[in-house]
mmCIF file with all atom_site columns, C-alpha atoms in Angstrom:
data_model
loop_
_atom_site.group_PDB
_atom_site.id
_atom_site.type_symbol
_atom_site.label_atom_id
_atom_site.label_alt_id
_atom_site.label_comp_id
_atom_site.label_asym_id
_atom_site.label_entity_id
_atom_site.label_seq_id
_atom_site.pdbx_PDB_ins_code
_atom_site.Cartn_x
_atom_site.Cartn_y
_atom_site.Cartn_z
_atom_site.occupancy
_atom_site.B_iso_or_equiv
_atom_site.pdbx_formal_charge
_atom_site.auth_seq_id
_atom_site.auth_comp_id
_atom_site.auth_asym_id
_atom_site.auth_atom_id
_atom_site.pdbx_PDB_model_num
ATOM 1   C CA . UNK A 1 1   ? 75.411  91.577  120.189 1.00 45.00 ? 1   UNK A CA 1
ATOM 2   C CA . UNK A 1 2   ? 78.376  93.259  121.909 1.00 45.00 ? 2   UNK A CA 1
ATOM 3   C CA . UNK A 1 3   ? 77.820  91.172  125.054 1.00 44.00 ? 3   UNK A CA 1
ATOM 4   C CA . UNK A 1 4   ? 77.645  88.037  122.925 1.00 47.00 ? 4   UNK A CA 1
ATOM 5   C CA . UNK A 1 5   ? 80.975  88.895  121.280 1.00 45.00 ? 5   UNK A CA 1
ATOM 6   C CA . UNK A 1 6   ? 82.673  89.613  124.608 1.00 50.00 ? 6   UNK A CA 1
ATOM 7   C CA . UNK A 1 7   ? 82.035  86.046  125.755 1.00 48.00 ? 7   UNK A CA 1
ATOM 8   C CA . UNK A 1 8   ? 84.387  84.711  123.074 1.00 50.00 ? 8   UNK A CA 1
ATOM 9   C CA . UNK A 1 9   ? 88.181  84.667  123.273 1.00 52.00 ? 9   UNK A CA 1
ATOM 10  C CA . UNK A 1 10  ? 88.274  85.182  119.485 1.00 54.00 ? 10  UNK A CA 1
ATOM 11  C CA . UNK A 1 11  ? 85.791  87.627  117.985 1.00 57.00 ? 11  UNK A CA 1
ATOM 12  C CA . UNK A 1 12  ? 83.057  85.975  115.910 1.00 56.00 ? 12  UNK A CA 1
ATOM 13  C CA . UNK A 1 13  ? 83.266  88.937  113.514 1.00 57.00 ? 13  UNK A CA 1
ATOM 14  C CA . UNK A 1 14  ? 86.414  87.339  112.114 1.00 58.00 ? 14  UNK A CA 1
ATOM 15  C CA . UNK A 1 15  ? 84.365  84.397  110.854 1.00 59.00 ? 15  UNK A CA 1
ATOM 16  C CA . UNK A 1 16  ? 81.743  83.879  108.183 1.00 60.00 ? 16  UNK A CA 1
ATOM 17  C CA . UNK A 1 17  ? 79.647  80.692  108.200 1.00 60.00 ? 17  UNK A CA 1
ATOM 18  C CA . UNK A 1 18  ? 82.120  79.124  110.600 1.00 58.00 ? 18  UNK A CA 1
ATOM 19  C CA . UNK A 1 19  ? 85.142  79.871  108.385 1.00 59.00 ? 19  UNK A CA 1
ATOM 20  C CA . UNK A 1 20  ? 87.727  82.620  108.867 1.00 59.00 ? 20  UNK A CA 1
ATOM 21  C CA . UNK A 1 21  ? 86.869  85.515  106.568 1.00 62.00 ? 21  UNK A CA 1
ATOM 22  C CA . UNK A 1 22  ? 88.955  85.948  103.450 1.00 63.00 ? 22  UNK A CA 1
ATOM 23  C CA . UNK A 1 23  ? 91.535  88.647  104.101 1.00 64.00 ? 23  UNK A CA 1
ATOM 24  C CA . UNK A 1 24  ? 91.781  91.801  101.997 1.00 68.00 ? 24  UNK A CA 1
ATOM 25  C CA . UNK A 1 25  ? 95.374  92.626  102.883 1.00 65.00 ? 25  UNK A CA 1
ATOM 26  C CA . UNK A 1 26  ? 96.258  93.404  99.275  1.00 67.00 ? 26  UNK A CA 1
ATOM 27  C CA . UNK A 1 27  ? 94.278  96.654  99.512  1.00 70.00 ? 27  UNK A CA 1
ATOM 28  C CA . UNK A 1 28  ? 97.038  97.977  101.779 1.00 71.00 ? 28  UNK A CA 1
ATOM 29  C CA . UNK A 1 29  ? 99.218  98.359  98.693  1.00 74.00 ? 29  UNK A CA 1
ATOM 30  C CA . UNK A 1 30  ? 97.070  101.315 97.672  1.00 75.00 ? 30  UNK A CA 1
ATOM 31  C CA . UNK A 1 31  ? 97.912  103.399 100.738 1.00 74.00 ? 31  UNK A CA 1
ATOM 32  C CA . UNK A 1 32  ? 101.664 103.288 100.151 1.00 76.00 ? 32  UNK A CA 1
ATOM 33  C CA . UNK A 1 33  ? 103.476 105.453 97.616  1.00 75.00 ? 33  UNK A CA 1
ATOM 34  C CA . UNK A 1 34  ? 105.490 103.745 94.920  1.00 80.00 ? 34  UNK A CA 1
ATOM 35  C CA . UNK A 1 35  ? 108.650 104.974 93.252  1.00 76.00 ? 35  UNK A CA 1
ATOM 36  C CA . UNK A 1 36  ? 108.260 105.632 89.515  1.00 70.00 ? 36  UNK A CA 1
ATOM 37  C CA . UNK A 1 37  ? 110.860 103.170 88.289  1.00 65.00 ? 37  UNK A CA 1
ATOM 38  C CA . UNK A 1 38  ? 113.337 100.555 89.363  1.00 60.00 ? 38  UNK A CA 1
ATOM 39  C CA . UNK A 1 39  ? 115.247 102.299 92.178  1.00 52.00 ? 39  UNK A CA 1
ATOM 40  C CA . UNK A 1 40  ? 118.651 100.932 91.259  1.00 52.00 ? 40  UNK A CA 1
ATOM 41  C CA . UNK A 1 41  ? 121.549 101.994 89.154  1.00 48.00 ? 41  UNK A CA 1
ATOM 42  C CA . UNK A 1 42  ? 124.289 99.465  88.517  1.00 50.00 ? 42  UNK A CA 1
ATOM 43  C CA . UNK A 1 43  ? 122.851 95.940  88.846  1.00 60.00 ? 43  UNK A CA 1
ATOM 44  C CA . UNK A 1 44  ? 126.267 94.801  90.067  1.00 69.00 ? 44  UNK A CA 1
ATOM 45  C CA . UNK A 1 45  ? 125.368 96.590  93.288  1.00 78.00 ? 45  UNK A CA 1
ATOM 46  C CA . UNK A 1 46  ? 122.057 94.768  93.715  1.00 88.00 ? 46  UNK A CA 1
ATOM 47  C CA . UNK A 1 47  ? 121.008 91.590  95.504  1.00 94.00 ? 47  UNK A CA 1
ATOM 48  C CA . UNK A 1 48  ? 117.624 89.873  95.067  1.00 94.00 ? 48  UNK A CA 1
ATOM 49  C CA . UNK A 1 49  ? 115.619 88.034  97.718  1.00 95.00 ? 49  UNK A CA 1
ATOM 50  C CA . UNK A 1 50  ? 112.731 86.102  96.157  1.00 95.00 ? 50  UNK A CA 1
ATOM 51  C CA . UNK A 1 51  ? 109.548 84.717  97.650  1.00 94.00 ? 51  UNK A CA 1
ATOM 52  C CA . UNK A 1 52  ? 109.709 81.127  96.404  1.00 92.00 ? 52  UNK A CA 1
ATOM 53  C CA . UNK A 1 53  ? 105.945 80.731  96.651  1.00 87.00 ? 53  UNK A CA 1
ATOM 54  C CA . UNK A 1 54  ? 105.489 83.626  94.243  1.00 88.00 ? 54  UNK A CA 1
ATOM 55  C CA . UNK A 1 55  ? 108.274 82.364  91.982  1.00 89.00 ? 55  UNK A CA 1
ATOM 56  C CA . UNK A 1 56  ? 106.350 79.167  91.221  1.00 86.00 ? 56  UNK A CA 1
ATOM 57  C CA . UNK A 1 57  ? 103.523 81.024  89.440  1.00 84.00 ? 57  UNK A CA 1
ATOM 58  C CA . UNK A 1 58  ? 104.992 83.168  86.604  1.00 86.00 ? 58  UNK A CA 1
ATOM 59  C CA . UNK A 1 59  ? 106.715 80.263  84.840  1.00 87.00 ? 59  UNK A CA 1
ATOM 60  C CA . UNK A 1 60  ? 104.603 78.347  82.308  1.00 86.00 ? 60  UNK A CA 1
ATOM 61  C CA . UNK A 1 61  ? 105.052 74.596  82.551  1.00 86.00 ? 61  UNK A CA 1
ATOM 62  C CA . UNK A 1 62  ? 105.652 72.732  79.287  1.00 85.00 ? 62  UNK A CA 1
ATOM 63  C CA . UNK A 1 63  ? 102.768 70.584  78.080  1.00 81.00 ? 63  UNK A CA 1
ATOM 64  C CA . UNK A 1 64  ? 105.108 67.663  77.602  1.00 82.00 ? 64  UNK A CA 1
ATOM 65  C CA . UNK A 1 65  ? 108.268 66.893  79.489  1.00 87.00 ? 65  UNK A CA 1
ATOM 66  C CA . UNK A 1 66  ? 109.571 65.793  82.847  1.00 91.00 ? 66  UNK A CA 1
ATOM 67  C CA . UNK A 1 67  ? 109.895 67.518  86.181  1.00 91.00 ? 67  UNK A CA 1
ATOM 68  C CA . UNK A 1 68  ? 113.588 67.903  85.413  1.00 93.00 ? 68  UNK A CA 1
ATOM 69  C CA . UNK A 1 69  ? 112.571 70.003  82.392  1.00 93.00 ? 69  UNK A CA 1
ATOM 70  C CA . UNK A 1 70  ? 110.437 72.170  84.681  1.00 92.00 ? 70  UNK A CA 1
ATOM 71  C CA . UNK A 1 71  ? 113.291 72.708  87.132  1.00 94.00 ? 71  UNK A CA 1
ATOM 72  C CA . UNK A 1 72  ? 115.584 73.677  84.254  1.00 94.00 ? 72  UNK A CA 1
ATOM 73  C CA . UNK A 1 73  ? 113.057 76.249  83.007  1.00 94.00 ? 73  UNK A CA 1
ATOM 74  C CA . UNK A 1 74  ? 112.792 77.770  86.485  1.00 94.00 ? 74  UNK A CA 1
ATOM 75  C CA . UNK A 1 75  ? 116.566 77.975  86.841  1.00 93.00 ? 75  UNK A CA 1
ATOM 76  C CA . UNK A 1 76  ? 116.833 79.702  83.455  1.00 93.00 ? 76  UNK A CA 1
ATOM 77  C CA . UNK A 1 77  ? 114.094 82.131  84.509  1.00 93.00 ? 77  UNK A CA 1
ATOM 78  C CA . UNK A 1 78  ? 115.962 83.040  87.695  1.00 93.00 ? 78  UNK A CA 1
ATOM 79  C CA . UNK A 1 79  ? 119.275 83.481  85.898  1.00 90.00 ? 79  UNK A CA 1
ATOM 80  C CA . UNK A 1 80  ? 117.684 85.622  83.171  1.00 89.00 ? 80  UNK A CA 1
ATOM 81  C CA . UNK A 1 81  ? 115.735 87.961  85.453  1.00 88.00 ? 81  UNK A CA 1
ATOM 82  C CA . UNK A 1 82  ? 117.858 88.086  88.601  1.00 89.00 ? 82  UNK A CA 1
ATOM 83  C CA . UNK A 1 83  ? 121.336 86.813  87.776  1.00 88.00 ? 83  UNK A CA 1
ATOM 84  C CA . UNK A 1 84  ? 123.577 85.132  90.332  1.00 88.00 ? 84  UNK A CA 1
ATOM 85  C CA . UNK A 1 85  ? 123.120 87.496  93.281  1.00 92.00 ? 85  UNK A CA 1
ATOM 86  C CA . UNK A 1 86  ? 119.918 85.962  94.599  1.00 94.00 ? 86  UNK A CA 1
ATOM 87  C CA . UNK A 1 87  ? 118.417 83.984  97.475  1.00 95.00 ? 87  UNK A CA 1
ATOM 88  C CA . UNK A 1 88  ? 115.112 82.133  97.107  1.00 96.00 ? 88  UNK A CA 1
ATOM 89  C CA . UNK A 1 89  ? 113.050 81.522  100.261 1.00 95.00 ? 89  UNK A CA 1
ATOM 90  C CA . UNK A 1 90  ? 110.389 78.801  100.278 1.00 92.00 ? 90  UNK A CA 1
ATOM 91  C CA . UNK A 1 91  ? 107.954 77.702  102.948 1.00 83.00 ? 91  UNK A CA 1
ATOM 92  C CA . UNK A 1 92  ? 106.753 74.165  103.505 1.00 72.00 ? 92  UNK A CA 1
ATOM 93  C CA . UNK A 1 93  ? 106.550 74.459  107.256 1.00 55.00 ? 93  UNK A CA 1
ATOM 94  C CA . UNK A 1 94  ? 102.809 74.816  107.763 1.00 54.00 ? 94  UNK A CA 1
ATOM 95  C CA . UNK A 1 95  ? 101.145 71.712  109.125 1.00 54.00 ? 95  UNK A CA 1
ATOM 96  C CA . UNK A 1 96  ? 97.483  70.835  109.295 1.00 53.00 ? 96  UNK A CA 1
ATOM 97  C CA . UNK A 1 97  ? 97.557  71.668  113.020 1.00 54.00 ? 97  UNK A CA 1
ATOM 98  C CA . UNK A 1 98  ? 99.024  75.150  112.480 1.00 55.00 ? 98  UNK A CA 1
ATOM 99  C CA . UNK A 1 99  ? 96.640  77.993  113.264 1.00 55.00 ? 99  UNK A CA 1
ATOM 100 C CA . UNK A 1 100 ? 97.154  81.244  111.384 1.00 56.00 ? 100 UNK A CA 1
ATOM 101 C CA . UNK A 1 101 ? 95.565  83.160  108.526 1.00 56.00 ? 101 UNK A CA 1
ATOM 102 C CA . UNK A 1 102 ? 97.919  81.739  105.910 1.00 59.00 ? 102 UNK A CA 1
ATOM 103 C CA . UNK A 1 103 ? 97.026  78.170  106.799 1.00 58.00 ? 103 UNK A CA 1
ATOM 104 C CA . UNK A 1 104 ? 93.327  79.028  106.599 1.00 56.00 ? 104 UNK A CA 1
ATOM 105 C CA . UNK A 1 105 ? 93.797  80.701  103.215 1.00 58.00 ? 105 UNK A CA 1
ATOM 106 C CA . UNK A 1 106 ? 95.732  77.722  101.891 1.00 58.00 ? 106 UNK A CA 1
ATOM 107 C CA . UNK A 1 107 ? 93.009  75.365  103.083 1.00 57.00 ? 107 UNK A CA 1
ATOM 108 C CA . UNK A 1 108 ? 90.388  77.546  101.382 1.00 58.00 ? 108 UNK A CA 1
ATOM 109 C CA . UNK A 1 109 ? 92.249  77.341  98.081  1.00 56.00 ? 109 UNK A CA 1
ATOM 110 C CA . UNK A 1 110 ? 92.699  73.599  98.402  1.00 56.00 ? 110 UNK A CA 1
ATOM 111 C CA . UNK A 1 111 ? 88.947  73.187  98.822  1.00 58.00 ? 111 UNK A CA 1
ATOM 112 C CA . UNK A 1 112 ? 88.445  74.875  95.443  1.00 59.00 ? 112 UNK A CA 1
ATOM 113 C CA . UNK A 1 113 ? 91.130  72.950  93.607  1.00 55.00 ? 113 UNK A CA 1
ATOM 114 C CA . UNK A 1 114 ? 92.830  69.911  95.054  1.00 61.00 ? 114 UNK A CA 1
ATOM 115 C CA . UNK A 1 115 ? 94.410  66.753  93.699  1.00 69.00 ? 115 UNK A CA 1
ATOM 116 C CA . UNK A 1 116 ? 95.575  63.387  94.887  1.00 77.00 ? 116 UNK A CA 1
ATOM 117 C CA . UNK A 1 117 ? 99.094  62.781  96.113  1.00 81.00 ? 117 UNK A CA 1
ATOM 118 C CA . UNK A 1 118 ? 101.495 61.423  93.517  1.00 83.00 ? 118 UNK A CA 1
ATOM 119 C CA . UNK A 1 119 ? 105.009 60.061  93.831  1.00 85.00 ? 119 UNK A CA 1
ATOM 120 C CA . UNK A 1 120 ? 107.366 61.655  91.335  1.00 87.00 ? 120 UNK A CA 1
ATOM 121 C CA . UNK A 1 121 ? 111.023 62.371  90.712  1.00 88.00 ? 121 UNK A CA 1
ATOM 122 C CA . UNK A 1 122 ? 113.015 64.327  88.140  1.00 90.00 ? 122 UNK A CA 1
ATOM 123 C CA . UNK A 1 123 ? 112.355 61.803  85.362  1.00 91.00 ? 123 UNK A CA 1
ATOM 124 C CA . UNK A 1 124 ? 108.590 61.596  85.917  1.00 89.00 ? 124 UNK A CA 1
ATOM 125 C CA . UNK A 1 125 ? 106.507 62.902  83.018  1.00 86.00 ? 125 UNK A CA 1
ATOM 126 C CA . UNK A 1 126 ? 104.491 65.799  84.392  1.00 77.00 ? 126 UNK A CA 1
ATOM 127 C CA . UNK A 1 127 ? 100.764 66.276  84.076  1.00 68.00 ? 127 UNK A CA 1
ATOM 128 C CA . UNK A 1 128 ? 99.858  69.802  85.215  1.00 63.00 ? 128 UNK A CA 1
ATOM 129 C CA . UNK A 1 129 ? 100.845 72.401  87.802  1.00 58.00 ? 129 UNK A CA 1
ATOM 130 C CA . UNK A 1 130 ? 97.549  71.985  89.654  1.00 58.00 ? 130 UNK A CA 1
ATOM 131 C CA . UNK A 1 131 ? 99.063  68.876  91.151  1.00 67.00 ? 131 UNK A CA 1
ATOM 132 C CA . UNK A 1 132 ? 100.830 71.285  93.513  1.00 75.00 ? 132 UNK A CA 1
ATOM 133 C CA . UNK A 1 133 ? 97.497  72.038  95.172  1.00 73.00 ? 133 UNK A CA 1
ATOM 134 C CA . UNK A 1 134 ? 98.173  68.859  97.127  1.00 78.00 ? 134 UNK A CA 1
ATOM 135 C CA . UNK A 1 135 ? 100.404 69.833  100.052 1.00 78.00 ? 135 UNK A CA 1
ATOM 136 C CA . UNK A 1 136 ? 102.506 66.656  99.918  1.00 82.00 ? 136 UNK A CA 1
ATOM 137 C CA . UNK A 1 137 ? 103.109 67.140  96.182  1.00 85.00 ? 137 UNK A CA 1
ATOM 138 C CA . UNK A 1 138 ? 104.081 70.766  96.750  1.00 85.00 ? 138 UNK A CA 1
ATOM 139 C CA . UNK A 1 139 ? 106.592 69.845  99.449  1.00 87.00 ? 139 UNK A CA 1
ATOM 140 C CA . UNK A 1 140 ? 108.128 67.152  97.243  1.00 90.00 ? 140 UNK A CA 1
ATOM 141 C CA . UNK A 1 141 ? 108.338 69.576  94.318  1.00 91.00 ? 141 UNK A CA 1
ATOM 142 C CA . UNK A 1 142 ? 110.034 72.272  96.406  1.00 91.00 ? 142 UNK A CA 1
ATOM 143 C CA . UNK A 1 143 ? 112.489 69.784  97.903  1.00 92.00 ? 143 UNK A CA 1
ATOM 144 C CA . UNK A 1 144 ? 113.606 68.636  94.447  1.00 93.00 ? 144 UNK A CA 1
ATOM 145 C CA . UNK A 1 145 ? 113.565 72.193  93.092  1.00 94.00 ? 145 UNK A CA 1
ATOM 146 C CA . UNK A 1 146 ? 115.797 73.439  95.916  1.00 94.00 ? 146 UNK A CA 1
ATOM 147 C CA . UNK A 1 147 ? 118.256 70.623  95.233  1.00 94.00 ? 147 UNK A CA 1
ATOM 148 C CA . UNK A 1 148 ? 118.513 71.710  91.587  1.00 93.00 ? 148 UNK A CA 1
ATOM 149 C CA . UNK A 1 149 ? 118.968 75.374  92.499  1.00 94.00 ? 149 UNK A CA 1
ATOM 150 C CA . UNK A 1 150 ? 121.760 74.605  94.933  1.00 93.00 ? 150 UNK A CA 1
ATOM 151 C CA . UNK A 1 151 ? 123.583 72.538  92.304  1.00 92.00 ? 151 UNK A CA 1
ATOM 152 C CA . UNK A 1 152 ? 123.905 75.638  90.103  1.00 91.00 ? 152 UNK A CA 1
ATOM 153 C CA . UNK A 1 153 ? 124.950 77.879  92.979  1.00 91.00 ? 153 UNK A CA 1
ATOM 154 C CA . UNK A 1 154 ? 121.635 79.610  93.718  1.00 92.00 ? 154 UNK A CA 1
ATOM 155 C CA . UNK A 1 155 ? 121.170 80.230  97.443  1.00 94.00 ? 155 UNK A CA 1
ATOM 156 C CA . UNK A 1 156 ? 117.967 78.833  98.928  1.00 95.00 ? 156 UNK A CA 1
ATOM 157 C CA . UNK A 1 157 ? 116.251 78.664  102.278 1.00 92.00 ? 157 UNK A CA 1
ATOM 158 C CA . UNK A 1 158 ? 113.256 76.590  103.380 1.00 90.00 ? 158 UNK A CA 1
ATOM 159 C CA . UNK A 1 159 ? 111.333 78.308  106.160 1.00 86.00 ? 159 UNK A CA 1
ATOM 160 C CA . UNK A 1 160 ? 109.885 76.165  108.913 1.00 77.00 ? 160 UNK A CA 1
ATOM 161 C CA . UNK A 1 161 ? 107.126 78.677  109.611 1.00 76.00 ? 161 UNK A CA 1
ATOM 162 C CA . UNK A 1 162 ? 106.147 82.046  108.119 1.00 79.00 ? 162 UNK A CA 1
ATOM 163 C CA . UNK A 1 163 ? 108.305 82.528  105.018 1.00 85.00 ? 163 UNK A CA 1
ATOM 164 C CA . UNK A 1 164 ? 107.626 86.288  104.912 1.00 89.00 ? 164 UNK A CA 1
ATOM 165 C CA . UNK A 1 165 ? 109.527 86.775  108.164 1.00 89.00 ? 165 UNK A CA 1
ATOM 166 C CA . UNK A 1 166 ? 112.475 84.809  106.797 1.00 91.00 ? 166 UNK A CA 1
ATOM 167 C CA . UNK A 1 167 ? 112.393 86.767  103.531 1.00 93.00 ? 167 UNK A CA 1
ATOM 168 C CA . UNK A 1 168 ? 112.568 90.078  105.388 1.00 93.00 ? 168 UNK A CA 1
ATOM 169 C CA . UNK A 1 169 ? 115.280 88.873  107.770 1.00 93.00 ? 169 UNK A CA 1
ATOM 170 C CA . UNK A 1 170 ? 117.275 87.462  104.840 1.00 93.00 ? 170 UNK A CA 1
ATOM 171 C CA . UNK A 1 171 ? 117.097 90.867  103.149 1.00 94.00 ? 171 UNK A CA 1
ATOM 172 C CA . UNK A 1 172 ? 118.308 92.652  106.280 1.00 94.00 ? 172 UNK A CA 1
ATOM 173 C CA . UNK A 1 173 ? 121.064 90.143  107.042 1.00 94.00 ? 173 UNK A CA 1
ATOM 174 C CA . UNK A 1 174 ? 122.216 90.255  103.419 1.00 94.00 ? 174 UNK A CA 1
ATOM 175 C CA . UNK A 1 175 ? 122.434 94.034  103.449 1.00 93.00 ? 175 UNK A CA 1
ATOM 176 C CA . UNK A 1 176 ? 124.406 94.002  106.696 1.00 93.00 ? 176 UNK A CA 1
ATOM 177 C CA . UNK A 1 177 ? 126.798 91.449  105.240 1.00 93.00 ? 177 UNK A CA 1
ATOM 178 C CA . UNK A 1 178 ? 127.485 92.766  101.730 1.00 91.00 ? 178 UNK A CA 1
ATOM 179 C CA . UNK A 1 179 ? 126.263 96.398  101.899 1.00 87.00 ? 179 UNK A CA 1
ATOM 180 C CA . UNK A 1 180 ? 124.456 96.180  98.549  1.00 86.00 ? 180 UNK A CA 1
ATOM 181 C CA . UNK A 1 181 ? 120.997 97.379  97.629  1.00 89.00 ? 181 UNK A CA 1
ATOM 182 C CA . UNK A 1 182 ? 118.573 94.547  98.354  1.00 92.00 ? 182 UNK A CA 1
ATOM 183 C CA . UNK A 1 183 ? 115.411 94.081  96.312  1.00 92.00 ? 183 UNK A CA 1
ATOM 184 C CA . UNK A 1 184 ? 112.720 91.858  97.835  1.00 94.00 ? 184 UNK A CA 1
ATOM 185 C CA . UNK A 1 185 ? 110.370 90.356  95.256  1.00 93.00 ? 185 UNK A CA 1
ATOM 186 C CA . UNK A 1 186 ? 106.971 88.908  96.106  1.00 91.00 ? 186 UNK A CA 1
ATOM 187 C CA . UNK A 1 187 ? 103.242 89.580  96.205  1.00 87.00 ? 187 UNK A CA 1
ATOM 188 C CA . UNK A 1 188 ? 102.322 89.407  99.892  1.00 85.00 ? 188 UNK A CA 1
ATOM 189 C CA . UNK A 1 189 ? 101.757 92.819  101.465 1.00 84.00 ? 189 UNK A CA 1
ATOM 190 C CA . UNK A 1 190 ? 103.374 91.466  104.641 1.00 85.00 ? 190 UNK A CA 1
ATOM 191 C CA . UNK A 1 191 ? 106.685 91.980  102.847 1.00 88.00 ? 191 UNK A CA 1
ATOM 192 C CA . UNK A 1 192 ? 105.941 95.709  102.954 1.00 84.00 ? 192 UNK A CA 1
ATOM 193 C CA . UNK A 1 193 ? 104.824 95.893  106.557 1.00 83.00 ? 193 UNK A CA 1
ATOM 194 C CA . UNK A 1 194 ? 107.181 93.504  108.360 1.00 86.00 ? 194 UNK A CA 1
ATOM 195 C CA . UNK A 1 195 ? 110.399 95.479  107.674 1.00 85.00 ? 195 UNK A CA 1
ATOM 196 C CA . UNK A 1 196 ? 109.026 98.442  109.627 1.00 80.00 ? 196 UNK A CA 1
ATOM 197 C CA . UNK A 1 197 ? 109.614 96.540  112.869 1.00 82.00 ? 197 UNK A CA 1
ATOM 198 C CA . UNK A 1 198 ? 113.265 95.720  112.227 1.00 84.00 ? 198 UNK A CA 1
ATOM 199 C CA . UNK A 1 199 ? 114.749 97.920  109.503 1.00 84.00 ? 199 UNK A CA 1
ATOM 200 C CA . UNK A 1 200 ? 117.300 100.583 110.421 1.00 83.00 ? 200 UNK A CA 1
ATOM 201 C CA . UNK A 1 201 ? 117.500 104.010 108.799 1.00 83.00 ? 201 UNK A CA 1
ATOM 202 C CA . UNK A 1 202 ? 120.697 103.298 106.855 1.00 84.00 ? 202 UNK A CA 1
ATOM 203 C CA . UNK A 1 203 ? 119.454 100.146 105.117 1.00 88.00 ? 203 UNK A CA 1
ATOM 204 C CA . UNK A 1 204 ? 118.979 100.309 101.350 1.00 87.00 ? 204 UNK A CA 1
ATOM 205 C CA . UNK A 1 205 ? 116.138 97.805  100.938 1.00 89.00 ? 205 UNK A CA 1
ATOM 206 C CA . UNK A 1 206 ? 113.333 97.895  98.366  1.00 88.00 ? 206 UNK A CA 1
ATOM 207 C CA . UNK A 1 207 ? 110.308 95.776  97.554  1.00 89.00 ? 207 UNK A CA 1
ATOM 208 C CA . UNK A 1 208 ? 109.028 94.894  94.092  1.00 88.00 ? 208 UNK A CA 1
ATOM 209 C CA . UNK A 1 209 ? 105.514 93.671  93.399  1.00 86.00 ? 209 UNK A CA 1
ATOM 210 C CA . UNK A 1 210 ? 105.828 92.402  89.851  1.00 83.00 ? 210 UNK A CA 1
ATOM 211 C CA . UNK A 1 211 ? 102.941 93.216  87.545  1.00 80.00 ? 211 UNK A CA 1
ATOM 212 C CA . UNK A 1 212 ? 101.022 90.978  85.177  1.00 78.00 ? 212 UNK A CA 1
ATOM 213 C CA . UNK A 1 213 ? 100.156 91.694  81.527  1.00 75.00 ? 213 UNK A CA 1
ATOM 214 C CA . UNK A 1 214 ? 99.039  95.370  81.531  1.00 78.00 ? 214 UNK A CA 1
ATOM 215 C CA . UNK A 1 215 ? 99.612  95.856  85.258  1.00 78.00 ? 215 UNK A CA 1
ATOM 216 C CA . UNK A 1 216 ? 102.934 97.604  85.813  1.00 83.00 ? 216 UNK A CA 1
ATOM 217 C CA . UNK A 1 217 ? 105.591 96.668  88.335  1.00 84.00 ? 217 UNK A CA 1
ATOM 218 C CA . UNK A 1 218 ? 105.311 98.512  91.643  1.00 84.00 ? 218 UNK A CA 1
ATOM 219 C CA . UNK A 1 219 ? 108.429 99.489  93.585  1.00 86.00 ? 219 UNK A CA 1
ATOM 220 C CA . UNK A 1 220 ? 108.417 100.462 97.245  1.00 86.00 ? 220 UNK A CA 1
ATOM 221 C CA . UNK A 1 221 ? 111.142 101.818 99.519  1.00 85.00 ? 221 UNK A CA 1
ATOM 222 C CA . UNK A 1 222 ? 111.145 100.043 102.876 1.00 85.00 ? 222 UNK A CA 1
ATOM 223 C CA . UNK A 1 223 ? 112.200 103.115 104.859 1.00 83.00 ? 223 UNK A CA 1
ATOM 224 C CA . UNK A 1 224 ? 109.413 105.212 103.319 1.00 81.00 ? 224 UNK A CA 1
ATOM 225 C CA . UNK A 1 225 ? 106.838 102.597 104.338 1.00 78.00 ? 225 UNK A CA 1
ATOM 226 C CA . UNK A 1 226 ? 108.305 102.683 107.828 1.00 77.00 ? 226 UNK A CA 1
ATOM 227 C CA . UNK A 1 227 ? 107.928 106.466 108.039 1.00 74.00 ? 227 UNK A CA 1
ATOM 228 C CA . UNK A 1 228 ? 104.308 106.323 106.840 1.00 70.00 ? 228 UNK A CA 1
ATOM 229 C CA . UNK A 1 229 ? 103.312 103.736 109.440 1.00 67.00 ? 229 UNK A CA 1
ATOM 230 C CA . UNK A 1 230 ? 105.079 105.558 112.257 1.00 65.00 ? 230 UNK A CA 1
ATOM 231 C CA . UNK A 1 231 ? 103.435 108.919 111.532 1.00 60.00 ? 231 UNK A CA 1
#
């Protein structure tokens, strides 16, 4: 078996029935210590960097209304929970020819729940959020959503490749520029690990994995994660 594996450039162990195995990266959260509560004092000294992909999920779409109504609900959600000091980073840069684990995972999800492409604008009466399982629909939605956010002064960025890298770099660049505590909000464990390669020991950057229903929020300190991985 070992000789068989050595003949391949990419190990066959990474695949199951010809498909890349589903990753279990989320289990890495359990090896890192959390801080007991929100590690901030005055919110005036805090800046948020949001994973736009995560942001799409916690907001409930109205059963009746237009896409403009949906965008308005999202903007109200951002203002209520994060205020004005916020940047939202989206990714629409993955193409069908891209080869990485995130593309494979997205393709796996699309196989379970996909939909046809539809042409819509702000005045189109919406059907359901599962329409976003179609990549073209998702890109169109994000493009219109970003336009609405920018109109009300919310900073946005559309990544052309891995959004997690841009989220982390945005957090670091923001801290260097305004010297405020920066709170990164998302679900991907990459947001915990990536800062360890670039963060400096004076940077006040945290990560929040927001909970659901009975699951509590989990706060992490980027520098502490860095120390754990280095040891």
